[in-house]
Amino acid sequence: MKLLEEYKDSNPNFTIRRHHEQQREEVDHLDQLRQTIESRLKVTLPDNLPDALRDGVVLCHLANQIRPRSVASIHVPSPAVPKLTMAKCRRNVENFLEACRKIGVRQDQICSVHDILEEKSVIRVAITAGALVTIGTNPKQSMV
């Protein structure tokens, strides 16, 4: 009961403020991720970036841009079948994450399959992509 009283007495503005800070941080990471991908791949991504990354195609192309053929097989939508199955999306994402490991992204910087497929943590995806690009621009970084 005492814990409940302490909770009621806590400052509700603190949790609201923290929530806004987290949202702002996520927007900043999204913007950075968008700029990174668009500049490296010379593409314009749709407004809903997490949705655009969910099938793993763009991420696989990013890995291949950093290190050619690091993702040997990428499932891409076609005019006949414009939407990939969840299994193919998962395979693309797994291939991207495996390429990140091979290229030298540290394990603690690699997001999970669920972070991408289920849009669990855009920040984690941005950290992974950022680490990958850092290695691509400074290959010595992968040896650290």
MMTF fields as JSON, N, C-alpha, C and O atoms, coordinates in Angstrom:
{
  "mmtfVersion": "1.0.0",
  "mmtfProducer": "UNKNOWN",
  "numBonds": 575,
  "numAtoms": 576,
  "numGroups": 144,
  "numChains": 1,
  "numModels": 1,
  "chainsPerModel": [1],
  "groupsPerChain": [144],
  "chainIdList": ["A"],
  "bondAtomList": [4, 2, 8, 6, 12, 10, 16, 14, 20, 18, 24, 22, 28, 26, 32, 30, 36, 34, 40, 38, 44, 42, 48, 46, 52, 50, 56, 54, 60, 58, 64, 62, 68, 66, 72, 70, 76, 74, 80, 78, 84, 82, 88, 86, 92, 90, 96, 94, 100, 98, 104, 102, 108, 106, 112, 110, 116, 114, 120, 118, 124, 122, 128, 126, 132, 130, 136, 134, 140, 138, 144, 142, 148, 146, 152, 150, 156, 154, 160, 158, 164, 162, 168, 166, 172, 170, 176, 174, 180, 178, 184, 182, 188, 186, 192, 190, 196, 194, 200, 198, 204, 202, 208, 206, 212, 210, 216, 214, 220, 218, 224, 222, 228, 226, 232, 230, 236, 234, 240, 238, 244, 242, 248, 246, 252, 250, 256, 254, 260, 258, 264, 262, 268, 266, 272, 270, 276, 274, 280, 278, 284, 282, 288, 286, 292, 290, 296, 294, 300, 298, 304, 302, 308, 306, 312, 310, 316, 314, 320, 318, 324, 322, 328, 326, 332, 330, 336, 334, 340, 338, 344, 342, 348, 346, 352, 350, 356, 354, 360, 358, 364, 362, 368, 366, 372, 370, 376, 374, 380, 378, 384, 382, 388, 386, 392, 390, 396, 394, 400, 398, 404, 402, 408, 406, 412, 410, 416, 414, 420, 418, 424, 422, 428, 426, 432, 430, 436, 434, 440, 438, 444, 442, 448, 446, 452, 450, 456, 454, 460, 458, 464, 462, 468, 466, 472, 470, 476, 474, 480, 478, 484, 482, 488, 486, 492, 490, 496, 494, 500, 498, 504, 502, 508, 506, 512, 510, 516, 514, 520, 518, 524, 522, 528, 526, 532, 530, 536, 534, 540, 538, 544, 542, 548, 546, 552, 550, 556, 554, 560, 558, 564, 562, 568, 566, 572, 570],
  "bondOrderList": [1, 1, 1, 1, 1, 1, 1, 1, 1, 1, 1, 1, 1, 1, 1, 1, 1, 1, 1, 1, 1, 1, 1, 1, 1, 1, 1, 1, 1, 1, 1, 1, 1, 1, 1, 1, 1, 1, 1, 1, 1, 1, 1, 1, 1, 1, 1, 1, 1, 1, 1, 1, 1, 1, 1, 1, 1, 1, 1, 1, 1, 1, 1, 1, 1, 1, 1, 1, 1, 1, 1, 1, 1, 1, 1, 1, 1, 1, 1, 1, 1, 1, 1, 1, 1, 1, 1, 1, 1, 1, 1, 1, 1, 1, 1, 1, 1, 1, 1, 1, 1, 1, 1, 1, 1, 1, 1, 1, 1, 1, 1, 1, 1, 1, 1, 1, 1, 1, 1, 1, 1, 1, 1, 1, 1, 1, 1, 1, 1, 1, 1, 1, 1, 1, 1, 1, 1, 1, 1, 1, 1, 1, 1],
  "groupList": [{"groupName": "MET", "atomNameList": ["N", "CA", "C", "O"], "elementList": ["N", "C", "C", "O"], "formalChargeList": [0, 0, 0, 0], "bondAtomList": [1, 0, 2, 1, 3, 2], "bondOrderList": [1, 1, 2], "singleLetterCode": "M", "chemCompType": "L-PEPTIDE LINKING"}, {"groupName": "LYS", "atomNameList": ["N", "CA", "C", "O"], "elementList": ["N", "C", "C", "O"], "formalChargeList": [0, 0, 0, 0], "bondAtomList": [1, 0, 2, 1, 3, 2], "bondOrderList": [1, 1, 2], "singleLetterCode": "K", "chemCompType": "L-PEPTIDE LINKING"}, {"groupName": "LEU", "atomNameList": ["N", "CA", "C", "O"], "elementList": ["N", "C", "C", "O"], "formalChargeList": [0, 0, 0, 0], "bondAtomList": [1, 0, 2, 1, 3, 2], "bondOrderList": [1, 1, 2], "singleLetterCode": "L", "chemCompType": "L-PEPTIDE LINKING"}, {"groupName": "GLU", "atomNameList": ["N", "CA", "C", "O"], "elementList": ["N", "C", "C", "O"], "formalChargeList": [0, 0, 0, 0], "bondAtomList": [1, 0, 2, 1, 3, 2], "bondOrderList": [1, 1, 2], "singleLetterCode": "E", "chemCompType": "L-PEPTIDE LINKING"}, {"groupName": "TYR", "atomNameList": ["N", "CA", "C", "O"], "elementList": ["N", "C", "C", "O"], "formalChargeList": [0, 0, 0, 0], "bondAtomList": [1, 0, 2, 1, 3, 2], "bondOrderList": [1, 1, 2], "singleLetterCode": "Y", "chemCompType": "L-PEPTIDE LINKING"}, {"groupName": "ASP", "atomNameList": ["N", "CA", "C", "O"], "elementList": ["N", "C", "C", "O"], "formalChargeList": [0, 0, 0, 0], "bondAtomList": [1, 0, 2, 1, 3, 2], "bondOrderList": [1, 1, 2], "singleLetterCode": "D", "chemCompType": "L-PEPTIDE LINKING"}, {"groupName": "SER", "atomNameList": ["N", "CA", "C", "O"], "elementList": ["N", "C", "C", "O"], "formalChargeList": [0, 0, 0, 0], "bondAtomList": [1, 0, 2, 1, 3, 2], "bondOrderList": [1, 1, 2], "singleLetterCode": "S", "chemCompType": "L-PEPTIDE LINKING"}, {"groupName": "ASN", "atomNameList": ["N", "CA", "C", "O"], "elementList": ["N", "C", "C", "O"], "formalChargeList": [0, 0, 0, 0], "bondAtomList": [1, 0, 2, 1, 3, 2], "bondOrderList": [1, 1, 2], "singleLetterCode": "N", "chemCompType": "L-PEPTIDE LINKING"}, {"groupName": "PRO", "atomNameList": ["N", "CA", "C", "O"], "elementList": ["N", "C", "C", "O"], "formalChargeList": [0, 0, 0, 0], "bondAtomList": [1, 0, 2, 1, 3, 2], "bondOrderList": [1, 1, 2], "singleLetterCode": "P", "chemCompType": "L-PEPTIDE LINKING"}, {"groupName": "PHE", "atomNameList": ["N", "CA", "C", "O"], "elementList": ["N", "C", "C", "O"], "formalChargeList": [0, 0, 0, 0], "bondAtomList": [1, 0, 2, 1, 3, 2], "bondOrderList": [1, 1, 2], "singleLetterCode": "F", "chemCompType": "L-PEPTIDE LINKING"}, {"groupName": "THR", "atomNameList": ["N", "CA", "C", "O"], "elementList": ["N", "C", "C", "O"], "formalChargeList": [0, 0, 0, 0], "bondAtomList": [1, 0, 2, 1, 3, 2], "bondOrderList": [1, 1, 2], "singleLetterCode": "T", "chemCompType": "L-PEPTIDE LINKING"}, {"groupName": "ILE", "atomNameList": ["N", "CA", "C", "O"], "elementList": ["N", "C", "C", "O"], "formalChargeList": [0, 0, 0, 0], "bondAtomList": [1, 0, 2, 1, 3, 2], "bondOrderList": [1, 1, 2], "singleLetterCode": "I", "chemCompType": "L-PEPTIDE LINKING"}, {"groupName": "ARG", "atomNameList": ["N", "CA", "C", "O"], "elementList": ["N", "C", "C", "O"], "formalChargeList": [0, 0, 0, 0], "bondAtomList": [1, 0, 2, 1, 3, 2], "bondOrderList": [1, 1, 2], "singleLetterCode": "R", "chemCompType": "L-PEPTIDE LINKING"}, {"groupName": "HIS", "atomNameList": ["N", "CA", "C", "O"], "elementList": ["N", "C", "C", "O"], "formalChargeList": [0, 0, 0, 0], "bondAtomList": [1, 0, 2, 1, 3, 2], "bondOrderList": [1, 1, 2], "singleLetterCode": "H", "chemCompType": "L-PEPTIDE LINKING"}, {"groupName": "GLN", "atomNameList": ["N", "CA", "C", "O"], "elementList": ["N", "C", "C", "O"], "formalChargeList": [0, 0, 0, 0], "bondAtomList": [1, 0, 2, 1, 3, 2], "bondOrderList": [1, 1, 2], "singleLetterCode": "Q", "chemCompType": "L-PEPTIDE LINKING"}, {"groupName": "VAL", "atomNameList": ["N", "CA", "C", "O"], "elementList": ["N", "C", "C", "O"], "formalChargeList": [0, 0, 0, 0], "bondAtomList": [1, 0, 2, 1, 3, 2], "bondOrderList": [1, 1, 2], "singleLetterCode": "V", "chemCompType": "L-PEPTIDE LINKING"}, {"groupName": "ALA", "atomNameList": ["N", "CA", "C", "O"], "elementList": ["N", "C", "C", "O"], "formalChargeList": [0, 0, 0, 0], "bondAtomList": [1, 0, 2, 1, 3, 2], "bondOrderList": [1, 1, 2], "singleLetterCode": "A", "chemCompType": "L-PEPTIDE LINKING"}, {"groupName": "GLY", "atomNameList": ["N", "CA", "C", "O"], "elementList": ["N", "C", "C", "O"], "formalChargeList": [0, 0, 0, 0], "bondAtomList": [1, 0, 2, 1, 3, 2], "bondOrderList": [1, 1, 2], "singleLetterCode": "G", "chemCompType": "PEPTIDE LINKING"}, {"groupName": "CYS", "atomNameList": ["N", "CA", "C", "O"], "elementList": ["N", "C", "C", "O"], "formalChargeList": [0, 0, 0, 0], "bondAtomList": [1, 0, 2, 1, 3, 2], "bondOrderList": [1, 1, 2], "singleLetterCode": "C", "chemCompType": "L-PEPTIDE LINKING"}],
  "groupTypeList": [0, 1, 2, 2, 3, 3, 4, 1, 5, 6, 7, 8, 7, 9, 10, 11, 12, 12, 13, 13, 3, 14, 14, 12, 3, 3, 15, 5, 13, 2, 5, 14, 2, 12, 14, 10, 11, 3, 6, 12, 2, 1, 15, 10, 2, 8, 5, 7, 2, 8, 5, 16, 2, 12, 5, 17, 15, 15, 2, 18, 13, 2, 16, 7, 14, 11, 12, 8, 12, 6, 15, 16, 6, 11, 13, 15, 8, 6, 8, 16, 15, 8, 1, 2, 10, 0, 16, 1, 18, 12, 12, 7, 15, 3, 7, 9, 2, 3, 16, 18, 12, 1, 11, 17, 15, 12, 14, 5, 14, 11, 18, 6, 15, 13, 5, 11, 2, 3, 3, 1, 6, 15, 11, 12, 15, 16, 11, 10, 16, 17, 16, 2, 15, 10, 11, 17, 10, 7, 8, 1, 14, 6, 0, 15],
  "groupIdList": [1, 2, 3, 4, 5, 6, 7, 8, 9, 10, 11, 12, 13, 14, 15, 16, 17, 18, 19, 20, 21, 22, 23, 24, 25, 26, 27, 28, 29, 30, 31, 32, 33, 34, 35, 36, 37, 38, 39, 40, 41, 42, 43, 44, 45, 46, 47, 48, 49, 50, 51, 52, 53, 54, 55, 56, 57, 58, 59, 60, 61, 62, 63, 64, 65, 66, 67, 68, 69, 70, 71, 72, 73, 74, 75, 76, 77, 78, 79, 80, 81, 82, 83, 84, 85, 86, 87, 88, 89, 90, 91, 92, 93, 94, 95, 96, 97, 98, 99, 100, 101, 102, 103, 104, 105, 106, 107, 108, 109, 110, 111, 112, 113, 114, 115, 116, 117, 118, 119, 120, 121, 122, 123, 124, 125, 126, 127, 128, 129, 130, 131, 132, 133, 134, 135, 136, 137, 138, 139, 140, 141, 142, 143, 144],
  "secStructList": [7, 2, 2, 2, 2, 2, 2, 2, 2, 1, 7, 2, 2, 2, 2, 2, 2, 2, 2, 2, 2, 2, 2, 2, 2, 2, 2, 2, 2, 2, 2, 2, 2, 2, 2, 2, 2, 2, 2, 2, 2, 6, 7, 7, 7, 7, 1, 7, 2, 2, 2, 2, 2, 6, 6, 1, 2, 2, 2, 2, 2, 2, 2, 2, 2, 2, 1, 6, 6, 1, 1, 7, 7, 7, 7, 7, 7, 7, 1, 1, 1, 7, 1, 7, 7, 2, 2, 2, 2, 2, 2, 2, 2, 2, 2, 2, 2, 2, 2, 2, 2, 2, 2, 6, 7, 7, 4, 4, 4, 7, 7, 7, 2, 2, 2, 2, 2, 6, 7, 7, 7, 2, 2, 2, 2, 2, 2, 2, 2, 2, 2, 2, 2, 2, 2, 2, 2, 7, 4, 4, 4, 4, 4, 7],
  "xCoordList": [0.824, 0.0, 0.864, 0.54, 1.966, 2.854, 3.409, 3.551, 3.719, 4.222, 3.198, 3.556, 1.932, 0.858, 0.783, 0.588, 0.938, 0.911, 2.085, 1.927, 3.268, 4.433, 4.213, 4.616, 3.573, 3.308, 2.356, 2.557, 1.309, 0.346, 1.003, 0.649, 1.97, 2.639, 3.719, 4.193, 4.112, 5.177, 4.68, 3.477, 5.609, 5.294, 4.855, 5.68, 3.591, 3.138, 3.779, 3.883, 4.205, 4.851, 6.186, 6.623, 6.836, 8.106, 7.916, 8.677, 6.915, 6.7, 6.252, 6.643, 5.454, 5.031, 6.238, 6.418, 7.057, 8.253, 9.195, 9.736, 9.392, 10.267, 9.723, 10.48, 8.413, 7.782, 8.034, 8.343, 7.907, 8.165, 9.637, 9.952, 10.523, 11.955, 12.248, 13.026, 11.619, 11.814, 11.291, 11.93, 10.137, 9.587, 10.507, 10.749, 11.015, 11.926, 13.207, 13.717, 13.72, 14.921, 14.66, 15.51, 13.499, 13.154, 13.048, 13.511, 12.448, 12.334, 13.728, 13.996, 14.611, 15.979, 16.702, 17.384, 16.544, 17.173, 16.585, 17.309, 15.286, 14.642, 15.178, 15.479, 15.296, 15.819, 17.25, 17.596, 18.074, 19.465, 19.53, 20.315, 18.702, 18.661, 18.233, 18.826, 17.211, 16.726, 17.825, 18.064, 18.492, 19.564, 20.696, 21.232, 21.05, 22.128, 21.79, 22.585, 20.615, 20.225, 20.055, 20.545, 19.361, 19.12, 20.421, 20.563, 21.361, 22.617, 23.487, 24.135, 23.509, 24.333, 23.764, 24.51, 22.438, 21.814, 21.275, 20.806, 21.341, 20.844, 19.379, 19.013, 18.552, 17.12, 16.356, 16.921, 15.067, 14.171, 13.226, 12.523, 13.217, 12.389, 11.019, 10.881, 10.01, 8.674, 8.64, 9.569, 7.569, 7.443, 7.512, 8.152, 6.863, 6.858, 8.101, 8.064, 9.187, 10.469, 10.459, 10.922, 9.954, 9.955, 9.226, 9.664, 8.135, 7.394, 8.218, 8.188, 8.951, 9.771, 10.945, 11.459, 11.361, 12.492, 12.053, 12.874, 10.78, 10.273, 10.566, 10.792, 10.567, 10.806, 12.3, 12.651, 13.171, 14.599, 15.325, 16.554, 14.601, 15.221, 16.202, 17.351, 15.753, 16.601, 17.822, 18.935, 17.608, 18.719, 19.751, 20.955, 19.28, 20.213, 21.011, 22.211, 20.338, 21.047, 22.076, 23.152, 21.743, 22.698, 23.933, 25.061, 23.722, 24.867, 25.711, 26.94, 25.07, 25.816, 26.522, 27.542, 26.002, 26.664, 27.934, 28.949, 27.866, 29.026, 30.08, 31.261, 29.646, 30.545, 29.822, 28.945, 30.19, 29.506, 29.437, 30.388, 28.286, 27.982, 27.971, 28.078, 27.843, 27.748, 26.394, 26.277, 25.383, 24.099, 23.971, 23.724, 24.138, 24.182, 22.819, 22.735, 21.763, 20.433, 19.449, 19.3, 18.783, 17.788, 16.457, 16.355, 15.454, 14.101, 13.528, 13.439, 13.138, 12.578, 11.172, 10.883, 10.306, 8.971, 9.067, 10.018, 8.087, 8.04, 6.681, 5.76, 6.559, 5.239, 4.14, 2.996, 4.492, 3.503, 3.142, 1.988, 4.143, 3.921, 4.53, 5.678, 3.752, 4.312, 4.566, 5.195, 4.088, 4.271, 4.954, 4.487, 6.06, 6.783, 6.046, 5.366, 6.187, 5.634, 6.443, 7.576, 5.846, 6.546, 7.812, 8.817, 7.779, 8.964, 10.114, 11.266, 9.805, 10.85, 11.359, 12.553, 10.468, 10.891, 11.841, 12.89, 11.452, 12.286, 13.655, 14.677, 13.673, 14.941, 15.835, 17.038, 15.241, 16.01, 16.608, 17.789, 15.786, 16.254, 17.362, 18.372, 17.175, 18.214, 19.503, 20.594, 19.381, 20.565, 21.275, 22.505, 20.503, 21.081, 21.848, 22.989, 21.23, 21.879, 23.137, 24.136, 23.079, 24.257, 25.378, 26.549, 25.012, 26.005, 26.645, 27.853, 25.843, 26.39, 27.443, 28.503, 27.145, 28.116, 29.403, 30.502, 29.25, 30.434, 31.264, 32.492, 30.595, 31.297, 32.031, 33.026, 31.552, 32.263, 31.477, 32.058, 30.167, 29.363, 29.36, 29.107, 29.639, 29.679, 28.297, 27.276, 28.269, 27.022, 26.111, 24.894, 26.675, 25.832, 25.222, 24.359, 25.665, 25.095, 24.075, 23.438, 23.926, 23.036, 21.645, 21.474, 20.658, 19.269, 18.764, 19.482, 17.557, 16.978, 16.091, 15.731, 15.756, 14.835, 13.519, 12.927, 13.06, 11.777, 11.813, 10.797, 12.979, 13.09, 12.721, 12.144, 13.052, 12.786, 11.402, 10.589, 11.143, 9.885, 8.651, 7.62, 8.767, 7.613, 7.738, 6.949, 8.745, 8.985, 9.056, 8.502, 9.75, 9.867, 10.735, 10.394, 11.869, 12.784, 13.502, 14.496, 12.978, 13.6, 14.986, 15.894, 15.147, 16.441, 17.494, 18.615, 17.147, 18.091, 18.451, 19.607, 17.464, 17.727, 18.677, 19.607, 18.441, 19.297, 20.725, 21.685, 20.866, 22.199, 22.927, 24.11, 22.217, 22.815, 23.264, 24.402, 22.355, 22.68, 23.808, 24.694, 23.774, 24.828, 26.182, 27.183, 26.221, 27.479, 27.985, 29.184, 27.067, 27.438, 28.053, 29.084, 27.418, 27.919, 29.25, 30.135, 29.4, 30.667, 31.803, 32.893, 31.539, 32.554, 32.829, 33.973, 31.779, 31.944, 32.774, 33.481, 32.686, 33.459, 34.829, 35.732, 34.979, 36.25, 36.496, 36.213, 37.01, 37.174, 37.973, 37.775, 38.863, 39.648, 38.743, 39.093, 37.556, 36.607, 36.166, 35.895, 36.091, 35.624, 36.609, 36.247, 37.833, 38.827, 38.831, 39.509, 38.089, 38.079, 37.282, 37.155],
  "yCoordList": [-1.198, 0.0, 1.256, 2.252, 1.189, 2.339, 2.674, 3.846, 1.646, 1.852, 2.594, 3.467, 2.246, 2.907, 4.385, 5.234, 4.692, 6.089, 6.867, 8.009, 6.233, 6.895, 7.146, 8.181, 6.198, 6.357, 7.516, 8.31, 7.625, 8.716, 10.069, 11.07, 10.082, 11.335, 11.724, 12.86, 10.797, 11.121, 12.163, 12.331, 12.838, 13.924, 13.369, 12.8, 13.515, 12.986, 13.722, 13.17, 14.952, 15.694, 15.073, 15.184, 14.411, 13.762, 12.673, 12.608, 11.819, 10.726, 11.261, 10.723, 12.29, 12.895, 13.517, 13.355, 14.223, 14.848, 13.784, 13.946, 12.702, 11.627, 10.995, 10.661, 10.837, 10.284, 11.192, 10.706, 12.498, 13.444, 13.423, 13.524, 13.292, 13.202, 11.953, 11.997, 10.839, 9.602, 9.743, 9.281, 10.376, 10.58, 11.467, 11.185, 12.526, 13.435, 12.701, 12.891, 11.867, 11.086, 10.117, 9.946, 9.497, 8.572, 9.304, 8.792, 10.484, 11.278, 11.665, 11.607, 12.055, 12.414, 11.223, 11.365, 10.051, 8.847, 8.49, 8.079, 8.646, 8.378, 9.302, 8.864, 10.583, 11.552, 11.205, 11.253, 10.857, 10.495, 9.237, 9.163, 8.25, 7.004, 7.267, 6.732, 8.084, 8.429, 9.108, 8.745, 10.093, 10.812, 9.865, 9.943, 8.983, 8.026, 7.135, 7.0, 6.53, 5.599, 6.318, 5.852, 7.453, 8.17, 8.649, 8.596, 9.112, 9.6, 8.446, 8.573, 7.329, 6.197, 5.485, 5.075, 5.34, 4.583, 5.47, 4.97, 6.775, 7.72, 7.42, 7.318, 7.281, 7.026, 7.996, 8.624, 8.106, 8.849, 7.838, 7.111, 7.8, 6.839, 7.429, 8.646, 6.576, 7.063, 7.694, 7.529, 8.412, 9.095, 8.136, 8.442, 6.984, 6.014, 5.133, 4.061, 5.597, 4.907, 3.499, 2.563, 3.316, 1.953, 0.957, -0.184, 1.379, 0.513, 0.221, -0.892, 1.226, 1.057, 0.097, -0.512, -0.032, -0.903, -2.307, -3.223, -2.474, -3.728, -4.954, -6.038, -4.804, -5.986, -6.314, -7.345, -5.456, -5.724, -5.417, -5.476, -5.093, -4.873, -3.697, -3.827, -2.565, -1.365, -1.624, -1.212, -2.3, -2.586, -3.506, -3.324, -4.49, -5.383, -4.607, -4.825, -3.708, -2.886, -1.984, -1.737, -1.497, -0.678, -1.503, -1.04, -2.706, -3.582, -3.855, -3.834, -4.111, -4.371, -3.119, -3.225, -1.956, -0.719, -0.527, -0.042, -0.91, -0.797, -1.837, -1.515, -3.079, -4.151, -4.997, -5.792, -4.824, -5.549, -7.055, -7.675, -7.611, -9.045, -9.553, -10.757, -8.653, -9.115, -9.791, -10.659, -9.389, -10.096, -10.692, -9.975, -11.999, -12.667, -12.715, -12.617, -12.864, -13.021, -12.096, -12.145, -11.256, -10.34, -10.633, -10.602, -10.912, -11.084, -9.693, -8.898, -9.395, -8.083, -8.241, -9.23, -7.272, -7.323, -7.186, -6.605, -7.717, -7.605, -7.027, -6.987, -6.581, -6.077, -7.139, -6.814, -8.392, -9.463, -9.737, -10.022, -9.648, -9.869, -8.681, -8.744, -7.593, -6.354, -6.38, -5.466, -7.406, -7.484, -8.805, -9.877, -8.716, -9.921, -10.641, -10.015, -11.949, -12.706, -12.39, -11.917, -12.658, -12.397, -13.252, -12.805, -14.472, -15.337, -14.714, -14.76, -14.138, -13.506, -12.232, -11.937, -11.481, -10.287, -10.676, -10.061, -11.712, -12.189, -12.626, -12.326, -13.332, -13.813, -12.635, -12.652, -11.608, -10.405, -9.764, -9.418, -9.612, -8.974, -9.81, -9.266, -11.125, -11.989, -11.896, -11.883, -11.831, -11.692, -10.363, -10.307, -9.303, -7.993, -8.051, -7.595, -8.607, -8.664, -9.539, -9.225, -10.636, -11.493, -10.738, -10.856, -9.973, -9.164, -8.147, -7.92, -7.534, -6.578, -7.242, -6.67, -8.453, -9.186, -9.454, -9.242, -9.924, -10.258, -9.019, -9.085, -7.895, -6.66, -6.11, -5.399, -6.432, -6.009, -5.161, -4.594, -5.055, -4.319, -5.124, -6.328, -4.457, -5.134, -5.69, -5.087, -6.817, -7.484, -6.578, -6.612, -5.764, -4.887, -3.736, -3.017, -3.562, -2.52, -3.085, -2.333, -4.39, -5.019, -5.181, -5.748, -4.67, -4.767, -6.197, -7.046, -6.447, -7.78, -7.8, -6.755, -8.989, -9.157, -8.466, -7.814, -8.604, -8.016, -6.49, -5.846, -5.909, -4.444, -3.924, -2.845, -4.686, -4.267, -4.728, -3.92, -6.014, -6.556, -6.019, -5.772, -5.842, -5.402, -3.95, -3.469, -3.259, -1.854, -1.66, -0.704, -2.585, -2.538, -1.371, -0.68, -1.154, -0.1, 0.515, -0.016, 1.629, 2.353, 2.822, 2.887, 3.145, 3.611, 2.511, 2.789, 1.281, 0.16, -0.057, -0.333, 0.067, -0.087, 1.016, 0.762, 2.241, 3.367, 3.165, 3.515, 2.608, 2.341, 1.32, 1.482, 0.267, -0.774, -0.2, -0.401, 0.519, 1.096, 2.121, 2.183, 2.917, 3.907, 3.26, 3.729, 2.176, 1.458, 0.857, 0.874, 0.327, -0.253, 0.806, 0.571, 1.956, 3.037, 3.566, 3.899, 3.647, 4.101, 3.178, 3.635, 1.882, 0.917, 1.102, 0.998, 1.377, 1.576, 2.799, 2.817, 3.822, 5.033, 4.995, 5.739, 4.128, 4.003, 2.528, 2.076, 1.766, 0.315, -0.088, -1.186, 0.763, 0.425, 0.301, -0.366, 0.956, 0.922, -0.511, -0.841, -1.364, -2.735, -3.575, -4.633, -3.122, -3.873, -3.505, -4.157, -2.474, -2.002, -2.946, -2.722],
  "zCoordList": [0.0, 0.0, 0.0, -0.648, 0.738, 0.796, -0.592, -0.94, -1.378, -2.728, -3.581, -4.371, -3.42, -4.157, -3.791, -4.661, -2.503, -2.058, -2.659, -3.089, -2.683, -3.27, -4.754, -5.284, -5.417, -6.846, -7.076, -7.995, -6.242, -6.402, -6.153, -6.775, -5.227, -4.878, -5.881, -5.868, -6.746, -7.695, -8.694, -8.897, -9.295, -10.209, -11.565, -12.279, -11.939, -13.227, -14.406, -15.501, -14.184, -15.265, -15.656, -16.802, -14.68, -14.978, -16.026, -16.992, -15.85, -16.804, -18.154, -19.19, -18.159, -19.427, -20.123, -21.329, -19.362, -19.925, -20.482, -21.576, -19.738, -20.202, -21.477, -22.389, -21.532, -22.735, -23.938, -25.026, -23.751, -24.841, -25.261, -26.447, -24.29, -24.606, -25.432, -26.385, -25.059, -25.804, -27.235, -28.18, -27.39, -28.73, -29.563, -30.737, -28.967, -29.668, -30.07, -31.175, -29.172, -29.454, -30.618, -31.491, -30.62, -31.694, -33.033, -34.053, -33.042, -34.266, -34.762, -35.962, -33.851, -34.232, -34.864, -35.879, -34.252, -34.796, -36.159, -37.066, -36.294, -37.586, -38.667, -39.777, -38.337, -39.301, -39.707, -40.888, -38.729, -39.011, -39.868, -40.813, -39.536, -40.293, -41.733, -42.67, -41.904, -43.248, -44.06, -45.212, -43.462, -44.164, -44.551, -45.656, -43.645, -43.896, -45.08, -46.011, -45.044, -46.102, -47.432, -48.461, -47.413, -48.662, -49.299, -50.521, -48.5, -49.078, -49.579, -50.618, -48.861, -49.285, -50.507, -51.397, -50.547, -51.636, -52.758, -53.781, -52.565, -53.577, -53.924, -55.095, -52.88, -53.042, -52.156, -51.261, -52.421, -51.543, -50.918, -51.619, -49.609, -48.894, -48.577, -48.451, -48.447, -48.101, -46.712, -45.923, -46.426, -45.137, -43.956, -42.95, -44.063, -42.974, -43.085, -43.688, -42.502, -42.629, -42.016, -42.667, -40.801, -40.258, -41.164, -41.312, -41.756, -42.668, -43.925, -44.451, -44.397, -45.599, -45.351, -46.29, -44.106, -43.782, -43.391, -43.324, -43.137, -42.576, -43.436, -42.898, -44.767, -45.607, -45.752, -46.327, -45.24, -45.236, -46.536, -46.578, -47.589, -48.897, -48.846, -49.268, -48.337, -48.283, -47.396, -47.725, -46.286, -45.376, -46.027, -45.843, -46.786, -47.493, -48.547, -48.713, -49.247, -50.237, -49.552, -50.098, -48.36, -47.608, -47.252, -47.419, -46.77, -46.431, -47.668, -47.595, -48.798, -50.033, -50.549, -51.23, -50.239, -50.64, -49.808, -50.309, -48.541, -47.652, -48.038, -48.164, -48.224, -48.633, -49.687, -49.351, -50.954, -52.045, -51.786, -51.308, -52.117, -52.002, -50.56, -50.328, -49.6, -48.208, -47.958, -47.092, -48.719, -48.72, -50.113, -51.083, -50.207, -51.513, -52.194, -53.418, -51.419, -51.991, -51.279, -50.058, -52.064, -51.509, -52.191, -53.417, -51.394, -51.936, -52.161, -51.225, -53.401, -53.717, -54.3, -54.975, -54.041, -54.631, -56.153, -56.676, -56.84, -58.297, -58.691, -57.875, -59.939, -60.37, -60.218, -59.898, -60.446, -60.326, -58.86, -58.543, -57.967, -56.536, -55.785, -55.345, -55.639, -55.074, -53.567, -53.033, -52.882, -51.43, -51.082, -51.467, -50.355, -49.949, -48.826, -48.013, -48.792, -47.675, -46.426, -46.506, -45.277, -44.016, -43.933, -43.38, -44.471, -44.448, -45.246, -44.815, -46.399, -47.212, -46.55, -46.608, -45.925, -45.188, -44.061, -43.873, -43.315, -42.205, -42.713, -42.095, -43.834, -44.395, -44.788, -44.528, -45.416, -45.77, -44.516, -44.489, -43.486, -42.25, -41.607, -41.16, -41.56, -41.0, -41.81, -41.24, -43.135, -43.991, -43.733, -43.704, -43.547, -43.241, -41.923, -41.847, -40.893, -39.581, -39.614, -38.968, -40.371, -40.518, -41.251, -40.891, -42.268, -42.989, -42.05, -42.111, -41.184, -40.216, -39.34, -39.087, -38.88, -38.045, -38.815, -38.304, -40.06, -40.871, -41.187, -41.238, -41.399, -41.742, -40.523, -40.668, -39.327, -38.128, -37.158, -36.233, -37.338, -36.364, -35.067, -35.074, -33.971, -32.675, -32.318, -32.652, -31.651, -31.293, -30.474, -30.655, -29.574, -28.75, -29.555, -29.052, -30.8, -31.663, -32.654, -33.391, -32.667, -33.644, -33.048, -31.969, -33.772, -33.331, -33.534, -34.061, -33.121, -33.292, -34.543, -35.085, -34.976, -36.105, -35.777, -36.637, -34.538, -34.13, -34.129, -34.39, -33.836, -33.882, -35.262, -35.388, -36.294, -37.666, -38.12, -38.567, -38.007, -38.529, -37.817, -38.442, -36.508, -35.728, -35.278, -34.465, -35.821, -35.484, -33.972, -33.431, -33.296, -31.84, -31.374, -30.415, -32.066, -31.63, -32.829, -33.324, -33.272, -34.372, -33.968, -34.797, -32.706, -32.222, -32.385, -32.811, -32.053, -32.203, -33.673, -33.995, -34.566, -36.001, -36.459, -37.226, -35.987, -36.357, -35.847, -36.535, -34.656, -34.101, -34.969, -35.267, -35.374, -36.212, -37.552, -37.976, -38.215, -39.523, -39.395, -40.247, -38.335, -38.119, -37.923, -38.463, -37.147, -36.927, -38.236, -38.512, -39.034, -40.326, -41.241, -41.87, -41.306, -42.169, -41.644, -42.433, -40.334, -39.751, -40.172, -40.517, -40.139, -40.576, -42.064, -42.507, -42.832, -44.273, -44.615, -45.622, -43.773, -44.045, -43.381, -43.764, -42.387, -41.68, -41.39, -40.28, -42.342, -42.181, -40.946, -40.426, -40.466, -39.27, -38.056, -37.082, -38.111, -37.006, -36.703, -35.548, -37.727, -37.518, -36.723, -36.209, -36.616, -35.861, -34.398, -33.603, -34.019, -32.632, -31.767, -30.563]
}
